[in-house]
Every structure is written in C-alpha cells, then in structure tokens.
C-alpha cells in the first residue's frame, strides 16, 4: 500500500489525481487530513455546461448543437449530448480555466452507444409548456425498463428510476454513464447532467487535457496547443475549431429525430456569441442574481467543484433550479466525517 499526495489548486485545500485502470481501495487517514470536505468523483458534464475531464481538469463549454462528450472505439462506448442555448440578460462569470465569459446553454438530450445497441434519452416533445416525459429508445424503438433493470444481449445493463428519471447505462467491460434529468419550468425544458464511470482512455469534450494543451484533443487526436493570450482567439478556437471537431454529423449521430427534423434543427454555430449578447429572438431573457444570494441557494451542494458551478449557474440565470440539479448529481450523503484541527484542543 502507498500514499498518494494530492496537490492543491486554485487556492483550495485539496487537489486531484488520476488513477490508472484497476481496482482501488480508498482509505482516509484522518489524522493527516486537514479540516474540510472530501469527495471521490469521475469525469462529468453538468449545469450549463461545466466539464470535468478524464484527468480531473475543469473548463466550461457552452456550445449549441450535438456533440461527442466521450467515446472509446475499442469498447464501442460513446455518449453524445444535445446542447441548447439559454436566453439571459448576460453571460456566465469568466471560466477560471479559459478566461472566457460565455452565454449559457444546457444539455437537453442524450444518446449512447454500446457494442451492440444505440440508446437515446430525450423529451417526447420539445417546447411544450407542460412537462413532457423523458423517453428512452433502444435502437430507435421506445423501451420500458422494469424496476429491477434489464440486461441486453451484449451485456449492457440498463437501470431507469421511475421516480427521478435517472438513467444508468453500464457496459460489460465497466464503462458507464449516469444521466440525471431536471425539469426547468422557466424554460419549458429538461436539462441533463452526465456522470461517467470510465474504464479506460477516451476522447471527446470530456477527454483528458494534455500537458501541452489547454483543451482536450481534437477528434483526429491532434492538440490545439498552448492557450492563446487574447480572449477573442481563445473563443474562436474553443467554439469553432474545437466545437466543430466534436460536433455530431448526420452520419455519426445516435439521436432519434422526429419526422422532418435532423441535427441541423438543433444547431446554432454562432452560439455563444462574443461580447456578452445572450438574448435569443422572441424570448424573455432570464435575469441574473447576486453572488451572495446564489451562494445561499447553493448551500446544500457539498462537493466543492459542484458548488462553484452551481453558484455560477444560479447567478447567470437567476433560477434556483440548478441547486436542485447539483444536489441530485452529488447523490445522498451516505457517510459524513467531520475533521477538526487537533491543534485547537
């Protein structure tokens, strides 16, 4: 057994470390740990949207269209997301990683591939003022899942909660994704959070960020290189070169489309705009909220990185719905350990 020393970042009393493939046991040596909260989490895509990569880096990506979040060709695993722009009076606070303050978008539909099947999880209809049901399709056909779950012929395990709508898809080799829907009444949309269980390496928007790059690799495996000095150039690389590299095409899409529609209907290549203009035509833009009030609303979010994202999302949209979403994403607290500074006693 060996200790793994975590390094602090962004002034926090914590850090991150990417463990290689294998079975790991985590032992908390409380005598050596400072006061604070401790969590173990994997890559995820949350809120409007904030990305945690395969190697624990954090950055924002507010695209509009359908994109590959993660894929591993060897296992046949792939997850795609449909991102939808949100009309607000102003942009999100600047992302600490990119420095970009962008207009928000949310994940509104998901599509997943296993070695032998294709899954889509999306609303039965779009733009309905009432809450349309989230609908699971397997190989294009509507599917129902028993409370105890189901296992398909390629070994893929499906679990779908009838209460929360949370969908879990787990491949035989350990790859998995947890998709958590939250109804946003102010926009008449469901928004989705993704929590991944990676088994090996992967590429995509949530792929790892190499040491010589400020973003994950492009779809051809090449790097965008070091971060440019100017914000306009950063915006151009992130939302043109990088976004288009991982944008889903008609040939690669895993989504289910209503008759007469395609991925083009959900694409806005000009989003997010530069300059902070986040108003969409024929909409009532959402008003912003003070940081102090947003911080109070997000008080129930205990995972530090989730709390930061929650505060940014509530500030930008003025809506507390994101606090409920992050509480669902972090899951119930099964065990709580309070660590005090022994020097005070």
mmCIF file of C-alpha atoms in Angstrom:
data_model
loop_
_atom_site.group_PDB
_atom_site.id
_atom_site.type_symbol
_atom_site.label_atom_id
_atom_site.label_comp_id
_atom_site.label_asym_id
_atom_site.label_seq_id
_atom_site.Cartn_x
_atom_site.Cartn_y
_atom_site.Cartn_z
ATOM 1 C CA UNK A 1 0.000 0.000 0.000
ATOM 2 C CA UNK A 2 1.142 3.526 -0.687
ATOM 3 C CA UNK A 3 0.021 7.080 -0.026
ATOM 4 C CA UNK A 4 -0.894 9.348 -2.945
ATOM 5 C CA UNK A 5 -0.230 13.001 -2.152
ATOM 6 C CA UNK A 6 -2.795 15.332 -3.675
ATOM 7 C CA UNK A 7 -1.668 18.753 -4.825
ATOM 8 C CA UNK A 8 -3.603 21.926 -4.073
ATOM 9 C CA UNK A 9 -5.015 24.086 -6.877
ATOM 10 C CA UNK A 10 -6.842 27.406 -7.143
ATOM 11 C CA UNK A 11 -6.062 28.140 -3.505
ATOM 12 C CA UNK A 12 -8.139 25.209 -2.254
ATOM 13 C CA UNK A 13 -7.144 22.778 0.478
ATOM 14 C CA UNK A 14 -7.393 19.865 -1.937
ATOM 15 C CA UNK A 15 -6.363 18.521 -5.273
ATOM 16 C CA UNK A 16 -6.837 15.784 -7.819
ATOM 17 C CA UNK A 17 -5.058 12.678 -9.003
ATOM 18 C CA UNK A 18 -5.910 10.432 -11.967
ATOM 19 C CA UNK A 19 -5.708 6.737 -11.013
ATOM 20 C CA UNK A 20 -4.760 4.220 -13.731
ATOM 21 C CA UNK A 21 -7.067 1.344 -14.666
ATOM 22 C CA UNK A 22 -7.530 -1.212 -11.910
ATOM 23 C CA UNK A 23 -9.314 -1.961 -8.649
ATOM 24 C CA UNK A 24 -8.570 0.603 -5.959
ATOM 25 C CA UNK A 25 -9.370 0.819 -2.268
ATOM 26 C CA UNK A 26 -9.541 4.285 -0.741
ATOM 27 C CA UNK A 27 -8.505 4.714 2.874
ATOM 28 C CA UNK A 28 -8.890 8.096 4.558
ATOM 29 C CA UNK A 29 -6.160 8.691 7.133
ATOM 30 C CA UNK A 30 -7.996 11.333 9.110
ATOM 31 C CA UNK A 31 -5.028 12.087 11.370
ATOM 32 C CA UNK A 32 -3.181 13.550 8.377
ATOM 33 C CA UNK A 33 -6.142 15.351 6.773
ATOM 34 C CA UNK A 34 -6.968 18.991 7.319
ATOM 35 C CA UNK A 35 -10.453 20.344 8.009
ATOM 36 C CA UNK A 36 -12.798 20.241 5.021
ATOM 37 C CA UNK A 37 -14.952 18.056 2.745
ATOM 38 C CA UNK A 38 -13.548 15.113 0.789
ATOM 39 C CA UNK A 39 -15.112 13.533 -2.287
ATOM 40 C CA UNK A 40 -14.224 11.000 -4.959
ATOM 41 C CA UNK A 41 -15.688 11.657 -8.408
ATOM 42 C CA UNK A 42 -15.038 10.930 -12.053
ATOM 43 C CA UNK A 43 -15.495 12.916 -15.272
ATOM 44 C CA UNK A 44 -18.828 14.695 -15.607
ATOM 45 C CA UNK A 45 -20.730 17.278 -17.663
ATOM 46 C CA UNK A 46 -23.075 19.379 -15.567
ATOM 47 C CA UNK A 47 -25.143 22.546 -15.430
ATOM 48 C CA UNK A 48 -24.805 24.955 -18.312
ATOM 49 C CA UNK A 49 -22.354 23.058 -19.075
ATOM 50 C CA UNK A 50 -19.281 22.727 -16.899
ATOM 51 C CA UNK A 51 -16.869 19.958 -17.872
ATOM 52 C CA UNK A 52 -14.717 17.789 -15.609
ATOM 53 C CA UNK A 53 -12.335 15.890 -17.880
ATOM 54 C CA UNK A 54 -10.991 12.343 -17.700
ATOM 55 C CA UNK A 55 -7.906 13.623 -15.862
ATOM 56 C CA UNK A 56 -9.741 15.919 -13.439
ATOM 57 C CA UNK A 57 -9.398 19.281 -15.200
ATOM 58 C CA UNK A 58 -12.313 21.742 -15.237
ATOM 59 C CA UNK A 59 -13.465 24.068 -18.006
ATOM 60 C CA UNK A 60 -16.710 25.445 -19.484
ATOM 61 C CA UNK A 61 -18.183 24.601 -22.877
ATOM 62 C CA UNK A 62 -21.427 26.358 -23.851
ATOM 63 C CA UNK A 63 -21.979 25.032 -27.362
ATOM 64 C CA UNK A 64 -25.295 24.794 -29.224
ATOM 65 C CA UNK A 65 -25.856 21.595 -31.166
ATOM 66 C CA UNK A 66 -24.981 17.925 -30.783
ATOM 67 C CA UNK A 67 -21.524 16.913 -29.586
ATOM 68 C CA UNK A 68 -19.493 13.866 -28.546
ATOM 69 C CA UNK A 69 -18.859 14.003 -24.814
ATOM 70 C CA UNK A 70 -16.801 10.800 -24.568
ATOM 71 C CA UNK A 71 -16.035 7.865 -26.835
ATOM 72 C CA UNK A 72 -13.831 4.789 -26.766
ATOM 73 C CA UNK A 73 -13.666 2.950 -30.072
ATOM 74 C CA UNK A 74 -12.132 -0.206 -28.583
ATOM 75 C CA UNK A 75 -15.101 -0.817 -26.270
ATOM 76 C CA UNK A 76 -17.746 0.608 -28.625
ATOM 77 C CA UNK A 77 -18.821 3.114 -25.966
ATOM 78 C CA UNK A 78 -19.902 6.638 -26.917
ATOM 79 C CA UNK A 79 -22.005 9.368 -25.307
ATOM 80 C CA UNK A 80 -23.417 12.331 -27.204
ATOM 81 C CA UNK A 81 -25.233 15.409 -25.876
ATOM 82 C CA UNK A 82 -27.595 17.911 -27.436
ATOM 83 C CA UNK A 83 -26.829 21.380 -26.070
ATOM 84 C CA UNK A 84 -29.482 24.094 -26.255
ATOM 85 C CA UNK A 85 -28.809 27.843 -25.792
ATOM 86 C CA UNK A 86 -30.488 29.730 -22.941
ATOM 87 C CA UNK A 87 -31.594 33.363 -23.274
ATOM 88 C CA UNK A 88 -30.241 35.513 -20.419
ATOM 89 C CA UNK A 89 -29.546 39.208 -19.882
ATOM 90 C CA UNK A 90 -25.826 38.477 -19.511
ATOM 91 C CA UNK A 91 -23.165 35.776 -19.664
ATOM 92 C CA UNK A 92 -21.768 33.432 -17.033
ATOM 93 C CA UNK A 93 -18.874 34.634 -14.869
ATOM 94 C CA UNK A 94 -15.448 34.099 -16.509
ATOM 95 C CA UNK A 95 -14.296 30.485 -16.551
ATOM 96 C CA UNK A 96 -11.103 30.281 -14.426
ATOM 97 C CA UNK A 97 -9.538 27.844 -16.908
ATOM 98 C CA UNK A 98 -10.240 29.601 -20.228
ATOM 99 C CA UNK A 99 -10.888 33.151 -19.011
ATOM 100 C CA UNK A 100 -13.962 33.267 -21.287
ATOM 101 C CA UNK A 101 -17.299 34.647 -20.061
ATOM 102 C CA UNK A 102 -19.820 32.916 -22.321
ATOM 103 C CA UNK A 103 -23.595 32.785 -22.752
ATOM 104 C CA UNK A 104 -25.111 29.661 -21.153
ATOM 105 C CA UNK A 105 -26.517 26.531 -22.737
ATOM 106 C CA UNK A 106 -27.822 23.287 -21.236
ATOM 107 C CA UNK A 107 -27.811 19.588 -22.112
ATOM 108 C CA UNK A 108 -31.345 18.727 -23.275
ATOM 109 C CA UNK A 109 -30.967 15.246 -24.803
ATOM 110 C CA UNK A 110 -28.565 12.305 -24.612
ATOM 111 C CA UNK A 111 -27.551 9.463 -26.904
ATOM 112 C CA UNK A 112 -25.371 6.484 -26.016
ATOM 113 C CA UNK A 113 -23.794 3.620 -27.948
ATOM 114 C CA UNK A 114 -22.789 0.196 -26.632
ATOM 115 C CA UNK A 115 -21.114 -2.580 -28.689
ATOM 116 C CA UNK A 116 -24.464 -3.870 -29.937
ATOM 117 C CA UNK A 117 -27.064 -1.171 -29.330
ATOM 118 C CA UNK A 118 -27.972 2.503 -29.629
ATOM 119 C CA UNK A 119 -29.852 4.460 -26.951
ATOM 120 C CA UNK A 120 -31.496 7.876 -26.941
ATOM 121 C CA UNK A 121 -32.920 9.659 -23.897
ATOM 122 C CA UNK A 122 -34.808 12.804 -24.773
ATOM 123 C CA UNK A 123 -38.180 14.516 -24.253
ATOM 124 C CA UNK A 124 -41.155 13.077 -26.089
ATOM 125 C CA UNK A 125 -41.801 16.573 -27.444
ATOM 126 C CA UNK A 126 -39.994 19.903 -27.480
ATOM 127 C CA UNK A 127 -41.237 23.333 -26.395
ATOM 128 C CA UNK A 128 -44.307 22.095 -24.522
ATOM 129 C CA UNK A 129 -45.238 24.348 -21.597
ATOM 130 C CA UNK A 130 -46.181 21.253 -19.654
ATOM 131 C CA UNK A 131 -43.506 18.814 -18.619
ATOM 132 C CA UNK A 132 -43.082 16.299 -21.474
ATOM 133 C CA UNK A 133 -41.926 12.889 -20.352
ATOM 134 C CA UNK A 134 -38.326 11.858 -20.913
ATOM 135 C CA UNK A 135 -38.382 8.965 -23.355
ATOM 136 C CA UNK A 136 -35.899 6.102 -23.634
ATOM 137 C CA UNK A 137 -35.406 4.452 -27.004
ATOM 138 C CA UNK A 138 -33.272 1.410 -27.725
ATOM 139 C CA UNK A 139 -32.281 1.003 -31.377
ATOM 140 C CA UNK A 140 -34.908 3.620 -32.297
ATOM 141 C CA UNK A 141 -37.830 1.893 -30.548
ATOM 142 C CA UNK A 142 -39.499 3.076 -27.350
ATOM 143 C CA UNK A 143 -38.431 0.954 -24.402
ATOM 144 C CA UNK A 144 -39.690 0.379 -20.879
ATOM 145 C CA UNK A 145 -37.399 -0.824 -18.098
ATOM 146 C CA UNK A 146 -38.551 -2.941 -15.177
ATOM 147 C CA UNK A 147 -37.796 -1.611 -11.666
ATOM 148 C CA UNK A 148 -35.047 -4.225 -11.263
ATOM 149 C CA UNK A 149 -33.423 -3.129 -14.548
ATOM 150 C CA UNK A 150 -32.611 -5.130 -17.654
ATOM 151 C CA UNK A 151 -29.568 -6.677 -19.327
ATOM 152 C CA UNK A 152 -29.253 -6.695 -23.122
ATOM 153 C CA UNK A 153 -27.665 -9.373 -25.295
ATOM 154 C CA UNK A 154 -24.327 -7.536 -25.492
ATOM 155 C CA UNK A 155 -24.092 -7.465 -21.674
ATOM 156 C CA UNK A 156 -25.148 -3.813 -21.325
ATOM 157 C CA UNK A 157 -27.082 -3.139 -18.118
ATOM 158 C CA UNK A 158 -29.946 -0.587 -18.076
ATOM 159 C CA UNK A 159 -31.475 0.931 -14.936
ATOM 160 C CA UNK A 160 -34.135 3.648 -15.064
ATOM 161 C CA UNK A 161 -35.728 5.214 -11.986
ATOM 162 C CA UNK A 162 -39.464 5.747 -12.323
ATOM 163 C CA UNK A 163 -39.313 8.377 -9.585
ATOM 164 C CA UNK A 164 -36.378 10.615 -10.566
ATOM 165 C CA UNK A 165 -35.964 9.622 -14.216
ATOM 166 C CA UNK A 166 -32.271 8.893 -13.613
ATOM 167 C CA UNK A 167 -30.887 6.571 -16.298
ATOM 168 C CA UNK A 168 -27.827 4.359 -15.829
ATOM 169 C CA UNK A 169 -26.191 2.529 -18.735
ATOM 170 C CA UNK A 170 -23.302 0.201 -17.857
ATOM 171 C CA UNK A 171 -21.309 -1.839 -20.347
ATOM 172 C CA UNK A 172 -19.954 -5.290 -19.628
ATOM 173 C CA UNK A 173 -16.363 -4.017 -19.542
ATOM 174 C CA UNK A 174 -17.109 -1.380 -16.884
ATOM 175 C CA UNK A 175 -17.803 1.710 -18.972
ATOM 176 C CA UNK A 176 -20.871 3.532 -17.749
ATOM 177 C CA UNK A 177 -22.834 6.766 -17.684
ATOM 178 C CA UNK A 178 -25.387 8.149 -15.260
ATOM 179 C CA UNK A 179 -27.826 10.663 -16.779
ATOM 180 C CA UNK A 180 -29.824 12.827 -14.363
ATOM 181 C CA UNK A 181 -32.756 14.882 -15.742
ATOM 182 C CA UNK A 182 -34.155 18.013 -14.041
ATOM 183 C CA UNK A 183 -37.281 19.829 -15.213
ATOM 184 C CA UNK A 184 -36.715 23.577 -15.708
ATOM 185 C CA UNK A 185 -40.158 25.174 -15.711
ATOM 186 C CA UNK A 186 -38.875 28.683 -16.557
ATOM 187 C CA UNK A 187 -37.720 27.463 -19.977
ATOM 188 C CA UNK A 188 -40.089 24.531 -20.535
ATOM 189 C CA UNK A 189 -37.095 22.228 -20.961
ATOM 190 C CA UNK A 190 -35.472 19.264 -19.281
ATOM 191 C CA UNK A 191 -31.776 19.701 -18.654
ATOM 192 C CA UNK A 192 -29.437 16.758 -18.153
ATOM 193 C CA UNK A 193 -26.312 16.146 -16.096
ATOM 194 C CA UNK A 194 -23.839 13.395 -17.029
ATOM 195 C CA UNK A 195 -21.681 11.428 -14.591
ATOM 196 C CA UNK A 196 -19.256 8.966 -16.210
ATOM 197 C CA UNK A 197 -17.630 5.761 -14.994
ATOM 198 C CA UNK A 198 -14.635 5.373 -17.321
ATOM 199 C CA UNK A 199 -12.853 2.051 -17.611
ATOM 200 C CA UNK A 200 -10.003 3.053 -19.938
ATOM 201 C CA UNK A 201 -8.914 6.053 -22.007
ATOM 202 C CA UNK A 202 -11.380 8.076 -24.056
ATOM 203 C CA UNK A 203 -11.661 11.129 -26.284
ATOM 204 C CA UNK A 204 -14.245 13.865 -26.595
ATOM 205 C CA UNK A 205 -15.268 17.126 -24.963
ATOM 206 C CA UNK A 206 -14.680 15.473 -21.568
ATOM 207 C CA UNK A 207 -11.494 13.756 -22.723
ATOM 208 C CA UNK A 208 -8.195 14.387 -20.924
ATOM 209 C CA UNK A 209 -6.296 17.659 -21.329
ATOM 210 C CA UNK A 210 -2.645 17.013 -22.167
ATOM 211 C CA UNK A 211 0.170 18.973 -20.525
ATOM 212 C CA UNK A 212 0.953 20.827 -23.767
ATOM 213 C CA UNK A 213 -2.671 21.884 -24.387
ATOM 214 C CA UNK A 214 -5.413 23.977 -22.781
ATOM 215 C CA UNK A 215 -8.243 21.829 -24.208
ATOM 216 C CA UNK A 216 -8.842 18.112 -24.828
ATOM 217 C CA UNK A 217 -7.551 16.692 -28.111
ATOM 218 C CA UNK A 218 -9.440 17.225 -31.354
ATOM 219 C CA UNK A 219 -11.294 14.285 -32.906
ATOM 220 C CA UNK A 220 -8.277 13.443 -35.092
ATOM 221 C CA UNK A 221 -6.079 13.199 -31.997
ATOM 222 C CA UNK A 222 -4.200 16.454 -32.616
ATOM 223 C CA UNK A 223 -3.713 19.178 -29.992
ATOM 224 C CA UNK A 224 -4.863 22.807 -30.087
ATOM 225 C CA UNK A 225 -1.607 23.722 -28.363
ATOM 226 C CA UNK A 226 -0.980 26.203 -25.534
ATOM 227 C CA UNK A 227 -3.614 28.750 -24.584
ATOM 228 C CA UNK A 228 -3.545 31.969 -26.671
ATOM 229 C CA UNK A 229 -3.049 35.290 -24.927
ATOM 230 C CA UNK A 230 -6.143 37.044 -26.282
ATOM 231 C CA UNK A 231 -9.731 36.180 -25.361
ATOM 232 C CA UNK A 232 -11.093 36.588 -28.928
ATOM 233 C CA UNK A 233 -8.613 33.987 -30.209
ATOM 234 C CA UNK A 234 -9.447 31.628 -27.343
ATOM 235 C CA UNK A 235 -13.154 31.983 -28.124
ATOM 236 C CA UNK A 236 -12.539 31.243 -31.803
ATOM 237 C CA UNK A 237 -10.520 28.091 -31.079
ATOM 238 C CA UNK A 238 -12.928 26.773 -28.430
ATOM 239 C CA UNK A 239 -16.223 27.436 -30.218
ATOM 240 C CA UNK A 240 -15.139 26.997 -33.825
ATOM 241 C CA UNK A 241 -12.148 24.692 -34.240
ATOM 242 C CA UNK A 242 -12.687 22.561 -31.131
ATOM 243 C CA UNK A 243 -16.510 22.603 -31.220
ATOM 244 C CA UNK A 244 -16.704 21.690 -34.900
ATOM 245 C CA UNK A 245 -14.214 18.865 -34.349
ATOM 246 C CA UNK A 246 -16.568 17.178 -31.878
ATOM 247 C CA UNK A 247 -19.857 18.255 -33.473
ATOM 248 C CA UNK A 248 -22.047 15.293 -34.449
ATOM 249 C CA UNK A 249 -22.836 14.834 -38.148
ATOM 250 C CA UNK A 250 -25.760 13.114 -39.831
ATOM 251 C CA UNK A 251 -23.589 10.041 -40.339
ATOM 252 C CA UNK A 252 -22.366 9.829 -36.728
ATOM 253 C CA UNK A 253 -25.490 10.892 -34.805
ATOM 254 C CA UNK A 254 -27.004 8.456 -32.301
ATOM 255 C CA UNK A 255 -30.108 10.575 -31.642
ATOM 256 C CA UNK A 256 -33.710 9.849 -32.553
ATOM 257 C CA UNK A 257 -35.320 12.578 -34.681
ATOM 258 C CA UNK A 258 -38.959 13.379 -35.296
ATOM 259 C CA UNK A 259 -40.062 13.182 -38.935
ATOM 260 C CA UNK A 260 -38.741 16.091 -40.966
ATOM 261 C CA UNK A 261 -36.023 17.038 -38.478
ATOM 262 C CA UNK A 262 -32.315 16.356 -38.096
ATOM 263 C CA UNK A 263 -29.366 17.587 -36.098
ATOM 264 C CA UNK A 264 -29.376 20.774 -38.171
ATOM 265 C CA UNK A 265 -32.581 21.873 -36.410
ATOM 266 C CA UNK A 266 -30.721 21.926 -33.080
ATOM 267 C CA UNK A 267 -27.512 23.599 -34.271
ATOM 268 C CA UNK A 268 -26.553 27.226 -33.722
ATOM 269 C CA UNK A 269 -22.936 27.574 -34.829
ATOM 270 C CA UNK A 270 -22.866 31.239 -33.737
ATOM 271 C CA UNK A 271 -23.519 30.359 -30.088
ATOM 272 C CA UNK A 272 -22.184 31.525 -27.747
ATOM 273 C CA UNK A 273 -21.699 34.982 -29.208
ATOM 274 C CA UNK A 274 -18.761 37.113 -28.225
ATOM 275 C CA UNK A 275 -19.440 40.399 -26.459
ATOM 276 C CA UNK A 276 -21.948 39.150 -23.877
ATOM 277 C CA UNK A 277 -25.118 39.359 -26.015
ATOM 278 C CA UNK A 278 -27.038 36.360 -24.660
ATOM 279 C CA UNK A 279 -30.555 37.298 -25.754
ATOM 280 C CA UNK A 280 -32.341 34.980 -28.160
ATOM 281 C CA UNK A 281 -35.069 36.243 -30.533
ATOM 282 C CA UNK A 282 -38.686 36.004 -29.314
ATOM 283 C CA UNK A 283 -37.708 35.166 -25.736
ATOM 284 C CA UNK A 284 -37.880 36.816 -22.340
ATOM 285 C CA UNK A 285 -34.250 36.658 -21.175
ATOM 286 C CA UNK A 286 -33.668 35.360 -17.680
ATOM 287 C CA UNK A 287 -32.490 37.950 -15.161
ATOM 288 C CA UNK A 288 -29.281 37.486 -13.213
ATOM 289 C CA UNK A 289 -28.829 37.123 -9.439
ATOM 290 C CA UNK A 290 -26.278 38.394 -6.962
ATOM 291 C CA UNK A 291 -23.422 36.122 -5.930
ATOM 292 C CA UNK A 292 -24.398 36.361 -2.261
ATOM 293 C CA UNK A 293 -27.935 35.145 -2.915
ATOM 294 C CA UNK A 294 -26.752 32.405 -5.294
ATOM 295 C CA UNK A 295 -24.239 31.202 -2.696
ATOM 296 C CA UNK A 296 -27.025 30.857 -0.135
ATOM 297 C CA UNK A 297 -29.256 28.955 -2.570
ATOM 298 C CA UNK A 298 -26.420 26.521 -3.361
ATOM 299 C CA UNK A 299 -25.748 25.856 0.336
ATOM 300 C CA UNK A 300 -26.941 22.247 0.046
ATOM 301 C CA UNK A 301 -24.306 21.415 -2.579
ATOM 302 C CA UNK A 302 -21.361 19.968 -0.647
ATOM 303 C CA UNK A 303 -18.932 18.910 -3.410
ATOM 304 C CA UNK A 304 -16.674 21.996 -3.809
ATOM 305 C CA UNK A 305 -16.469 21.931 -7.610
ATOM 306 C CA UNK A 306 -20.224 21.351 -7.904
ATOM 307 C CA UNK A 307 -20.878 24.252 -5.537
ATOM 308 C CA UNK A 308 -18.764 26.613 -7.641
ATOM 309 C CA UNK A 309 -20.631 25.578 -10.781
ATOM 310 C CA UNK A 310 -23.989 25.880 -9.010
ATOM 311 C CA UNK A 311 -23.264 29.441 -7.905
ATOM 312 C CA UNK A 312 -22.198 30.450 -11.431
ATOM 313 C CA UNK A 313 -25.333 28.899 -12.985
ATOM 314 C CA UNK A 314 -27.763 30.430 -10.480
ATOM 315 C CA UNK A 315 -26.083 33.839 -10.880
ATOM 316 C CA UNK A 316 -26.341 33.731 -14.686
ATOM 317 C CA UNK A 317 -29.959 32.507 -14.882
ATOM 318 C CA UNK A 318 -31.449 33.819 -11.643
ATOM 319 C CA UNK A 319 -33.049 30.400 -11.121
ATOM 320 C CA UNK A 320 -32.573 28.092 -8.135
ATOM 321 C CA UNK A 321 -33.427 25.016 -10.227
ATOM 322 C CA UNK A 322 -29.705 24.330 -10.691
ATOM 323 C CA UNK A 323 -29.217 23.885 -6.941
ATOM 324 C CA UNK A 324 -31.698 21.008 -7.008
ATOM 325 C CA UNK A 325 -29.896 19.518 -10.011
ATOM 326 C CA UNK A 326 -26.490 19.583 -8.329
ATOM 327 C CA UNK A 327 -27.902 18.013 -5.163
ATOM 328 C CA UNK A 328 -29.190 15.118 -7.288
ATOM 329 C CA UNK A 329 -25.871 14.858 -9.128
ATOM 330 C CA UNK A 330 -23.794 14.660 -5.935
ATOM 331 C CA UNK A 331 -26.146 11.969 -4.573
ATOM 332 C CA UNK A 332 -27.164 11.302 -0.983
ATOM 333 C CA UNK A 333 -24.552 11.667 1.729
ATOM 334 C CA UNK A 334 -24.187 8.104 2.989
ATOM 335 C CA UNK A 335 -21.418 8.859 5.451
ATOM 336 C CA UNK A 336 -20.219 12.165 6.823
ATOM 337 C CA UNK A 337 -16.859 12.637 8.507
ATOM 338 C CA UNK A 338 -16.034 15.821 10.351
ATOM 339 C CA UNK A 339 -12.312 16.523 10.674
ATOM 340 C CA UNK A 340 -11.155 19.094 13.192
ATOM 341 C CA UNK A 341 -7.836 20.754 13.753
ATOM 342 C CA UNK A 342 -6.314 18.902 16.728
ATOM 343 C CA UNK A 343 -4.049 21.859 17.474
ATOM 344 C CA UNK A 344 -7.046 23.766 18.798
ATOM 345 C CA UNK A 345 -7.748 21.215 21.532
#
